[in-house]
PDB file of C-alpha atoms in Angstrom:
ATOM      1  CA  MET A 124      77.583 141.200 110.079  1.00 37.00           C
ATOM      2  CA  VAL A 125      76.567 137.928 108.507  1.00 40.00           C
ATOM      3  CA  ALA A 126      80.161 137.470 107.776  1.00 44.00           C
ATOM      4  CA  THR A 127      81.018 137.937 111.030  1.00 49.00           C
ATOM      5  CA  THR A 128      78.738 135.177 112.210  1.00 55.00           C
ATOM      6  CA  GLY A 129      79.725 132.628 109.441  1.00 58.00           C
ATOM      7  CA  SER A 130      83.402 133.307 110.728  1.00 69.00           C
ATOM      8  CA  THR A 131      82.445 132.446 114.154  1.00 82.00           C
ATOM      9  CA  GLU A 132      80.463 129.322 113.561  1.00 84.00           C
ATOM     10  CA  SER A 133      83.423 128.060 111.343  1.00 83.00           C
ATOM     11  CA  GLU A 134      85.952 128.825 114.156  1.00 83.00           C
ATOM     12  CA  GLU A 135      83.852 127.056 116.370  1.00 86.00           C
ATOM     13  CA  ARG A 136      83.333 123.996 114.144  1.00 90.00           C
ATOM     14  CA  ARG A 137      86.954 123.717 113.724  1.00 86.00           C
ATOM     15  CA  ARG A 138      87.668 123.869 117.543  1.00 85.00           C
ATOM     16  CA  GLN A 139      85.381 120.838 117.885  1.00 88.00           C
ATOM     17  CA  LEU A 140      86.743 119.126 115.061  1.00 89.00           C
ATOM     18  CA  LEU A 141      90.312 119.564 116.730  1.00 83.00           C
ATOM     19  CA  ALA A 142      88.852 118.587 120.010  1.00 82.00           C
ATOM     20  CA  SER A 143      87.610 115.179 118.533  1.00 82.00           C
ATOM     21  CA  LEU A 144      90.845 114.621 116.923  1.00 81.00           C
ATOM     22  CA  GLU A 145      92.732 115.125 119.892  1.00 73.00           C
ATOM     23  CA  HIS A 146      90.581 112.760 121.760  1.00 73.00           C
ATOM     24  CA  GLU A 147      90.252 110.186 119.211  1.00 74.00           C
ATOM     25  CA  ASN A 148      93.254 110.453 116.772  1.00 70.00           C
ATOM     26  CA  VAL A 149      91.067 110.315 113.952  1.00 81.00           C
ATOM     27  CA  ILE A 150      88.011 112.418 112.223  1.00 87.00           C
ATOM     28  CA  ARG A 151      85.377 110.575 110.123  1.00 87.00           C
ATOM     29  CA  LEU A 152      83.738 112.719 107.645  1.00 88.00           C
ATOM     30  CA  THR A 153      80.277 111.750 107.922  1.00 89.00           C
ATOM     31  CA  GLU A 154      80.045 111.217 111.377  1.00 90.00           C
ATOM     32  CA  ALA A 155      81.502 114.821 111.780  1.00 90.00           C
ATOM     33  CA  ALA A 156      78.767 116.171 109.468  1.00 90.00           C
ATOM     34  CA  GLY A 157      75.854 114.630 111.235  1.00 90.00           C
ATOM     35  CA  THR A 158      77.446 115.517 114.946  1.00 90.00           C
ATOM     36  CA  LEU A 159      77.998 119.144 113.832  1.00 90.00           C
ATOM     37  CA  GLY A 160      74.575 119.485 111.589  1.00 89.00           C
ATOM     38  CA  VAL A 161      76.254 120.572 108.707  1.00 90.00           C
ATOM     39  CA  SER A 162      77.063 119.138 105.146  1.00 92.00           C
ATOM     40  CA  ALA A 163      80.117 116.929 104.552  1.00 90.00           C
ATOM     41  CA  MET A 164      81.241 119.550 101.922  1.00 91.00           C
ATOM     42  CA  THR A 165      81.282 122.182 104.687  1.00 92.00           C
ATOM     43  CA  ILE A 166      83.424 119.467 106.911  1.00 91.00           C
ATOM     44  CA  ARG A 167      85.832 118.814 103.602  1.00 90.00           C
ATOM     45  CA  ARG A 168      86.454 122.531 103.603  1.00 90.00           C
ATOM     46  CA  ASP A 169      87.169 122.723 107.377  1.00 90.00           C
ATOM     47  CA  LEU A 170      89.625 119.815 106.877  1.00 89.00           C
ATOM     48  CA  ALA A 171      91.340 121.356 104.064  1.00 89.00           C
ATOM     49  CA  ASP A 172      91.842 124.489 106.169  1.00 86.00           C
ATOM     50  CA  LEU A 173      93.336 122.729 109.116  1.00 85.00           C
ATOM     51  CA  GLU A 174      95.515 120.920 106.837  1.00 82.00           C
ATOM     52  CA  ALA A 175      96.553 124.066 105.176  1.00 80.00           C
ATOM     53  CA  GLU A 176      97.565 125.118 109.005  1.00 75.00           C
ATOM     54  CA  GLY A 177      99.398 121.875 109.717  1.00 69.00           C
ATOM     55  CA  LEU A 178      96.941 120.871 112.327  1.00 75.00           C
ATOM     56  CA  LEU A 179      96.058 117.575 110.809  1.00 79.00           C
ATOM     57  CA  ARG A 180      96.355 115.241 107.615  1.00 78.00           C
ATOM     58  CA  ARG A 181      93.495 114.593 105.522  1.00 83.00           C
ATOM     59  CA  VAL A 182      92.832 110.880 104.170  1.00 79.00           C
ATOM     60  CA  ARG A 183      89.704 109.078 102.443  1.00 81.00           C
ATOM     61  CA  GLY A 184      86.829 109.753 104.739  1.00 84.00           C
ATOM     62  CA  GLY A 185      88.060 112.199 107.156  1.00 86.00           C
ATOM     63  CA  ALA A 186      91.409 113.221 108.601  1.00 85.00           C
ATOM     64  CA  ILE A 187      94.040 111.832 111.224  1.00 78.00           C
ATOM     65  CA  SER A 188      96.671 113.498 113.364  1.00 74.00           C
ATOM     66  CA  VAL A 189      99.709 114.449 112.248  1.00 68.00           C
ATOM     67  CA  ILE A 190     102.132 111.816 113.377  1.00 63.00           C
ATOM     68  CA  GLY A 191     104.734 113.110 115.478  1.00 60.00           C
ATOM     69  CA  PRO A 192     106.454 112.578 119.008  1.00 59.00           C
ATOM     70  CA  ARG A 193     104.312 113.073 122.084  1.00 60.00           C
ATOM     71  CA  PRO A 194     104.862 112.821 126.101  1.00 59.00           C
ATOM     72  CA  PHE A 195     103.901 109.604 127.677  1.00 61.00           C
ATOM     73  CA  GLU A 196     100.973 111.429 129.743  1.00 59.00           C
ATOM     74  CA  GLU A 197      99.464 113.094 126.804  1.00 60.00           C
ATOM     75  CA  ARG A 198      99.330 110.119 124.550  1.00 61.00           C
ATOM     76  CA  ARG A 199      97.840 107.967 127.353  1.00 61.00           C
ATOM     77  CA  SER A 200      94.312 110.135 126.936  1.00 59.00           C
ATOM     78  CA  VAL A 201      94.376 109.507 123.400  1.00 67.00           C
ATOM     79  CA  ARG A 202      91.534 106.689 122.048  1.00 73.00           C
ATOM     80  CA  SER A 203      91.501 105.429 125.903  1.00 81.00           C
ATOM     81  CA  ARG A 204      88.582 103.270 125.353  1.00 89.00           C
ATOM     82  CA  ALA A 205      90.394 101.167 122.377  1.00 91.00           C
ATOM     83  CA  LYS A 206      93.456 100.597 124.252  1.00 93.00           C
ATOM     84  CA  GLU A 207      91.386  99.029 127.133  1.00 94.00           C
ATOM     85  CA  LEU A 208      89.764  96.989 124.503  1.00 96.00           C
ATOM     86  CA  ILE A 209      93.172  96.034 123.128  1.00 97.00           C
ATOM     87  CA  ALA A 210      94.690  95.437 126.442  1.00 96.00           C
ATOM     88  CA  ASP A 211      91.865  93.142 127.456  1.00 96.00           C
ATOM     89  CA  LYS A 212      92.595  91.004 124.236  1.00 98.00           C
ATOM     90  CA  ALA A 213      96.529  90.985 124.666  1.00 98.00           C
ATOM     91  CA  LEU A 214      96.463  89.707 128.326  1.00 97.00           C
ATOM     92  CA  ALA A 215      95.042  86.549 127.227  1.00 97.00           C
ATOM     93  CA  LEU A 216      98.830  86.163 125.574  1.00 98.00           C
ATOM     94  CA  VAL A 217     100.922  86.895 128.567  1.00 98.00           C
ATOM     95  CA  PRO A 218     102.235  83.839 130.139  1.00 97.00           C
ATOM     96  CA  ARG A 219     102.188  83.119 133.795  1.00 97.00           C
ATOM     97  CA  PHE A 220     106.106  83.140 133.856  1.00 97.00           C
ATOM     98  CA  GLY A 221     109.076  83.631 131.908  1.00 97.00           C
ATOM     99  CA  SER A 222     110.406  86.504 130.360  1.00 98.00           C
ATOM    100  CA  ILE A 223     108.599  89.089 127.856  1.00 98.00           C
ATOM    101  CA  ALA A 224     109.098  92.560 126.614  1.00 98.00           C
ATOM    102  CA  PHE A 225     106.931  95.817 126.853  1.00 98.00           C
ATOM    103  CA  ASP A 226     107.687  98.797 124.596  1.00 97.00           C
ATOM    104  CA  ALA A 227     107.050 102.269 125.832  1.00 94.00           C
ATOM    105  CA  SER A 228     103.815 102.864 124.088  1.00 94.00           C
ATOM    106  CA  THR A 229     100.714 103.910 126.103  1.00 92.00           C
ATOM    107  CA  THR A 230      98.563 101.097 124.756  1.00 94.00           C
ATOM    108  CA  VAL A 231     101.086  98.508 126.214  1.00 97.00           C
ATOM    109  CA  GLY A 232     101.391 100.888 129.204  1.00 95.00           C
ATOM    110  CA  THR A 233      97.704 100.007 129.767  1.00 95.00           C
ATOM    111  CA  MET A 234      98.144  96.438 129.574  1.00 96.00           C
ATOM    112  CA  ALA A 235     100.664  96.749 132.357  1.00 96.00           C
ATOM    113  CA  SER A 236      98.303  98.507 134.445  1.00 95.00           C
ATOM    114  CA  ARG A 237      95.823  95.857 134.019  1.00 96.00           C
ATOM    115  CA  LEU A 238      97.902  92.998 134.536  1.00 97.00           C
ATOM    116  CA  GLY A 239      97.186  90.378 137.145  1.00 96.00           C
ATOM    117  CA  PRO A 240      99.438  88.278 139.384  1.00 97.00           C
ATOM    118  CA  ARG A 241     102.083  85.924 137.535  1.00 97.00           C
ATOM    119  CA  SER A 242     104.230  83.184 138.858  1.00 96.00           C
ATOM    120  CA  GLY A 243     107.639  84.567 138.134  1.00 95.00           C
ATOM    121  CA  LEU A 244     107.376  86.499 135.300  1.00 98.00           C
ATOM    122  CA  ILE A 245     110.214  88.732 133.900  1.00 98.00           C
ATOM    123  CA  VAL A 246     108.889  91.986 131.948  1.00 98.00           C
ATOM    124  CA  SER A 247     111.592  94.051 130.453  1.00 98.00           C
ATOM    125  CA  THR A 248     110.590  97.884 129.069  1.00 98.00           C
ATOM    126  CA  ASN A 249     112.088 101.035 128.134  1.00 97.00           C
ATOM    127  CA  SER A 250     109.049 103.121 129.418  1.00 95.00           C
ATOM    128  CA  TYR A 251     109.466 104.185 133.208  1.00 93.00           C
ATOM    129  CA  PRO A 252     105.725 104.714 133.497  1.00 93.00           C
ATOM    130  CA  THR A 253     105.138 101.056 132.404  1.00 96.00           C
ATOM    131  CA  TYR A 254     107.657  99.747 134.834  1.00 96.00           C
ATOM    132  CA  ALA A 255     106.078 101.440 137.706  1.00 95.00           C
ATOM    133  CA  SER A 256     102.626 100.222 136.650  1.00 95.00           C
ATOM    134  CA  LEU A 257     104.333  96.395 137.164  1.00 97.00           C
ATOM    135  CA  LYS A 258     106.132  97.529 140.207  1.00 95.00           C
ATOM    136  CA  GLY A 259     103.586  96.252 142.691  1.00 90.00           C
ATOM    137  CA  THR A 260     102.350  93.486 140.755  1.00 96.00           C
ATOM    138  CA  LEU A 261     102.332  89.836 142.449  1.00 97.00           C
ATOM    139  CA  GLY A 262     104.921  87.352 140.833  1.00 97.00           C
ATOM    140  CA  VAL A 263     105.876  90.024 138.238  1.00 98.00           C
ATOM    141  CA  ASN A 264     109.701  91.021 138.166  1.00 98.00           C
ATOM    142  CA  PRO A 265     109.892  94.393 136.106  1.00 98.00           C
ATOM    143  CA  ILE A 266     113.446  95.293 134.655  1.00 98.00           C
ATOM    144  CA  LEU A 267     113.821  98.923 133.364  1.00 97.00           C
ATOM    145  CA  ILE A 268     115.992  99.207 130.150  1.00 97.00           C
ATOM    146  CA  GLY A 269     117.663 102.440 130.860  1.00 93.00           C
ATOM    147  CA  GLY A 270     119.838 104.535 128.890  1.00 94.00           C
ATOM    148  CA  GLU A 271     119.620 108.077 126.890  1.00 93.00           C
ATOM    149  CA  THR A 272     115.953 109.940 127.516  1.00 89.00           C
ATOM    150  CA  GLU A 273     113.965 110.667 124.721  1.00 84.00           C
ATOM    151  CA  GLU A 274     112.473 113.603 126.102  1.00 76.00           C
ATOM    152  CA  SER A 275     109.564 114.047 123.342  1.00 69.00           C
ATOM    153  CA  THR A 276     108.187 110.740 124.285  1.00 72.00           C
ATOM    154  CA  ASP A 277     109.344 109.985 127.842  1.00 77.00           C
ATOM    155  CA  THR A 278     111.243 106.760 126.874  1.00 90.00           C
ATOM    156  CA  PHE A 279     114.580 105.308 127.118  1.00 95.00           C
ATOM    157  CA  VAL A 280     116.735 104.968 124.007  1.00 95.00           C
ATOM    158  CA  GLY A 281     120.134 104.640 122.207  1.00 96.00           C
ATOM    159  CA  PRO A 282     122.980 102.394 122.286  1.00 96.00           C
ATOM    160  CA  LEU A 283     122.973 101.472 125.844  1.00 96.00           C
ATOM    161  CA  ALA A 284     119.329 100.685 125.893  1.00 97.00           C
ATOM    162  CA  VAL A 285     119.883  98.629 122.930  1.00 97.00           C
ATOM    163  CA  GLN A 286     122.312  96.502 124.252  1.00 97.00           C
ATOM    164  CA  ALA A 287     120.288  96.227 127.629  1.00 97.00           C
ATOM    165  CA  ALA A 288     117.307  95.184 125.645  1.00 97.00           C
ATOM    166  CA  GLN A 289     118.932  92.693 123.777  1.00 97.00           C
ATOM    167  CA  SER A 290     120.464  90.893 126.960  1.00 96.00           C
ATOM    168  CA  LEU A 291     117.732  88.792 127.772  1.00 96.00           C
ATOM    169  CA  ARG A 292     115.475  86.313 125.497  1.00 98.00           C
ATOM    170  CA  TYR A 293     111.885  87.030 125.281  1.00 98.00           C
ATOM    171  CA  VAL A 294     109.009  84.655 124.754  1.00 98.00           C
ATOM    172  CA  ARG A 295     106.809  87.722 123.405  1.00 98.00           C
ATOM    173  CA  PHE A 296     107.494  91.150 122.592  1.00 98.00           C
ATOM    174  CA  PHE A 297     104.391  93.208 122.921  1.00 98.00           C
ATOM    175  CA  ALA A 298     104.471  96.443 121.025  1.00 98.00           C
ATOM    176  CA  SER A 299     102.620  99.117 119.504  1.00 96.00           C
ATOM    177  CA  ALA A 300     103.393 101.638 116.846  1.00 95.00           C
ATOM    178  CA  SER A 301     102.790 105.241 115.217  1.00 90.00           C
ATOM    179  CA  ALA A 302     101.488 103.745 112.205  1.00 91.00           C
ATOM    180  CA  VAL A 303     101.312 100.396 110.431  1.00 95.00           C
ATOM    181  CA  ASP A 304     100.971  99.882 106.608  1.00 94.00           C
ATOM    182  CA  ALA A 305     100.381  96.080 105.189  1.00 94.00           C
ATOM    183  CA  THR A 306     103.211  96.766 102.758  1.00 94.00           C
ATOM    184  CA  PHE A 307     105.946  98.592 104.773  1.00 94.00           C
ATOM    185  CA  GLY A 308     105.115  97.383 108.348  1.00 97.00           C
ATOM    186  CA  THR A 309     105.384  99.494 111.238  1.00 97.00           C
ATOM    187  CA  THR A 310     106.708 103.310 111.502  1.00 95.00           C
ATOM    188  CA  GLU A 311     107.875 105.063 114.263  1.00 92.00           C
ATOM    189  CA  VAL A 312     108.055 109.129 114.840  1.00 85.00           C
ATOM    190  CA  SER A 313     111.757 108.755 115.498  1.00 88.00           C
ATOM    191  CA  LEU A 314     114.731 106.299 114.369  1.00 92.00           C
ATOM    192  CA  ALA A 315     115.637 105.773 118.018  1.00 93.00           C
ATOM    193  CA  GLU A 316     112.116 104.594 118.650  1.00 92.00           C
ATOM    194  CA  ALA A 317     112.286 102.300 115.692  1.00 95.00           C
ATOM    195  CA  GLN A 318     115.784 100.727 116.915  1.00 96.00           C
ATOM    196  CA  MET A 319     114.437 100.280 120.433  1.00 97.00           C
ATOM    197  CA  LYS A 320     111.679  98.206 119.070  1.00 97.00           C
ATOM    198  CA  GLN A 321     113.817  96.253 116.445  1.00 98.00           C
ATOM    199  CA  ALA A 322     116.271  95.538 119.668  1.00 98.00           C
ATOM    200  CA  PHE A 323     113.450  93.912 121.469  1.00 98.00           C
ATOM    201  CA  ALA A 324     112.151  92.066 118.191  1.00 98.00           C
ATOM    202  CA  ARG A 325     115.457  90.593 117.751  1.00 98.00           C
ATOM    203  CA  VAL A 326     115.531  88.424 120.890  1.00 98.00           C
ATOM    204  CA  SER A 327     111.967  87.551 120.917  1.00 98.00           C
ATOM    205  CA  LYS A 328     110.189  84.407 119.901  1.00 98.00           C
ATOM    206  CA  GLU A 329     107.254  86.010 118.988  1.00 98.00           C
ATOM    207  CA  ILE A 330     105.792  89.806 118.292  1.00 98.00           C
ATOM    208  CA  VAL A 331     102.382  90.784 119.240  1.00 98.00           C
ATOM    209  CA  LEU A 332     101.249  94.254 117.550  1.00 98.00           C
ATOM    210  CA  CYS A 333      98.865  96.222 119.784  1.00 98.00           C
ATOM    211  CA  ILE A 334      97.408  99.076 117.702  1.00 95.00           C
ATOM    212  CA  ASP A 335      94.562 101.137 117.619  1.00 91.00           C
ATOM    213  CA  SER A 336      92.419 101.513 114.076  1.00 90.00           C
ATOM    214  CA  SER A 337      93.032 105.043 113.613  1.00 84.00           C
ATOM    215  CA  LYS A 338      96.978 103.705 112.974  1.00 89.00           C
ATOM    216  CA  LEU A 339      96.111 101.527 110.116  1.00 91.00           C
ATOM    217  CA  HIS A 340      97.173 101.984 106.589  1.00 89.00           C
ATOM    218  CA  GLN A 341      99.454 104.972 107.748  1.00 84.00           C
ATOM    219  CA  GLN A 342     103.227 105.578 107.724  1.00 86.00           C
ATOM    220  CA  ALA A 343     105.207 108.087 110.101  1.00 87.00           C
ATOM    221  CA  THR A 344     109.054 108.833 109.658  1.00 86.00           C
ATOM    222  CA  ALA A 345     111.346 105.703 110.529  1.00 93.00           C
ATOM    223  CA  ALA A 346     110.760 102.255 109.450  1.00 96.00           C
ATOM    224  CA  SER A 347     110.502  99.621 112.392  1.00 97.00           C
ATOM    225  CA  LEU A 348     109.212  96.110 112.105  1.00 98.00           C
ATOM    226  CA  GLU A 349     108.429  94.145 108.856  1.00 97.00           C
ATOM    227  CA  LEU A 350     104.946  92.981 108.948  1.00 96.00           C
ATOM    228  CA  SER A 351     106.158  89.302 108.153  1.00 96.00           C
ATOM    229  CA  LYS A 352     107.892  89.202 111.399  1.00 96.00           C
ATOM    230  CA  ILE A 353     104.727  90.084 113.344  1.00 98.00           C
ATOM    231  CA  ALA A 354     102.455  87.039 114.774  1.00 98.00           C
ATOM    232  CA  VAL A 355      99.426  88.547 115.899  1.00 98.00           C
ATOM    233  CA  LEU A 356      97.598  91.766 115.316  1.00 98.00           C
ATOM    234  CA  ILE A 357      95.411  93.025 118.048  1.00 98.00           C
ATOM    235  CA  THR A 358      93.025  95.945 117.343  1.00 97.00           C
ATOM    236  CA  GLU A 359      89.798  97.239 119.121  1.00 96.00           C
ATOM    237  CA  LEU A 360      87.949  96.235 116.012  1.00 95.00           C
ATOM    238  CA  ASP A 361      86.286  92.792 115.414  1.00 96.00           C
ATOM    239  CA  PRO A 362      88.724  90.554 113.612  1.00 96.00           C
ATOM    240  CA  GLY A 363      86.106  90.296 110.700  1.00 96.00           C
ATOM    241  CA  ASP A 364      86.351  94.008 110.121  1.00 95.00           C
ATOM    242  CA  SER A 365      86.765  95.024 106.478  1.00 93.00           C
ATOM    243  CA  ARG A 366      89.535  97.704 107.819  1.00 92.00           C
ATOM    244  CA  LEU A 367      91.492  94.806 108.365  1.00 96.00           C
ATOM    245  CA  ASP A 368      91.335  93.090 105.105  1.00 96.00           C
ATOM    246  CA  GLU A 369      94.781  93.995 103.971  1.00 96.00           C
ATOM    247  CA  PHE A 370      96.528  92.372 106.897  1.00 97.00           C
ATOM    248  CA  ARG A 371      94.341  88.980 107.031  1.00 95.00           C
ATOM    249  CA  ASP A 372      96.318  86.624 105.346  1.00 93.00           C
ATOM    250  CA  ARG A 373      99.453  88.131 106.816  1.00 95.00           C
ATOM    251  CA  VAL A 374      98.927  87.680 110.347  1.00 97.00           C
ATOM    252  CA  GLU A 375      96.684  86.448 112.990  1.00 98.00           C
ATOM    253  CA  LEU A 376      93.975  89.012 113.953  1.00 98.00           C
ATOM    254  CA  ARG A 377      92.421  89.352 117.182  1.00 97.00           C
TER     255      ARG A 377
END
């Protein structure tokens, strides 16, 4: 009977850990132990079991989501508050007119939904939800970069999309990433996604990377943008946060 009760408690604890991971994209060991009222060692054991099932990846101080392709609507709700904070910072860098590019990330999609009136701004994107958000914005001319559909991420990719993306020149390219590392730069869940971001970057004067802190110091599958090519790194963190120290002398932090 005791073993059954313990097993039930363990299952409920792991369910809560996975629910937290789904919402925040990260589990912090000390925070989780306090919230669930157990020791850090108990949480470590739970995370080890969940990692063995392929449900997360342990890192120092906790765990992160297994990086993989996810549909736009599913990604939109993850760390939504962080995305809003990032969007508010990034909007200050959106010009009144000219031509810019938005990638297909939900972080940049949040920017699109909060963008105010402009004076003749062209915005290219390979995301239909982002295009739709921009459609009714006064003074904004959104251009949807079409091509092959990437079903797993709800984006347009492939040779035609790459060619179309490079047919304009952009003052700034606003992008997010599946992960970013100070040594390897940004990485994506698929080669096709990485190629699209490289295409926009090649014809942009400046790249602004908008990425939440759970993706710092991580790597996904496909190499995308070199850190040396990125002008500004925007996170939800205060620029003085120690988690940004590895990037501090490499890019402008906001």
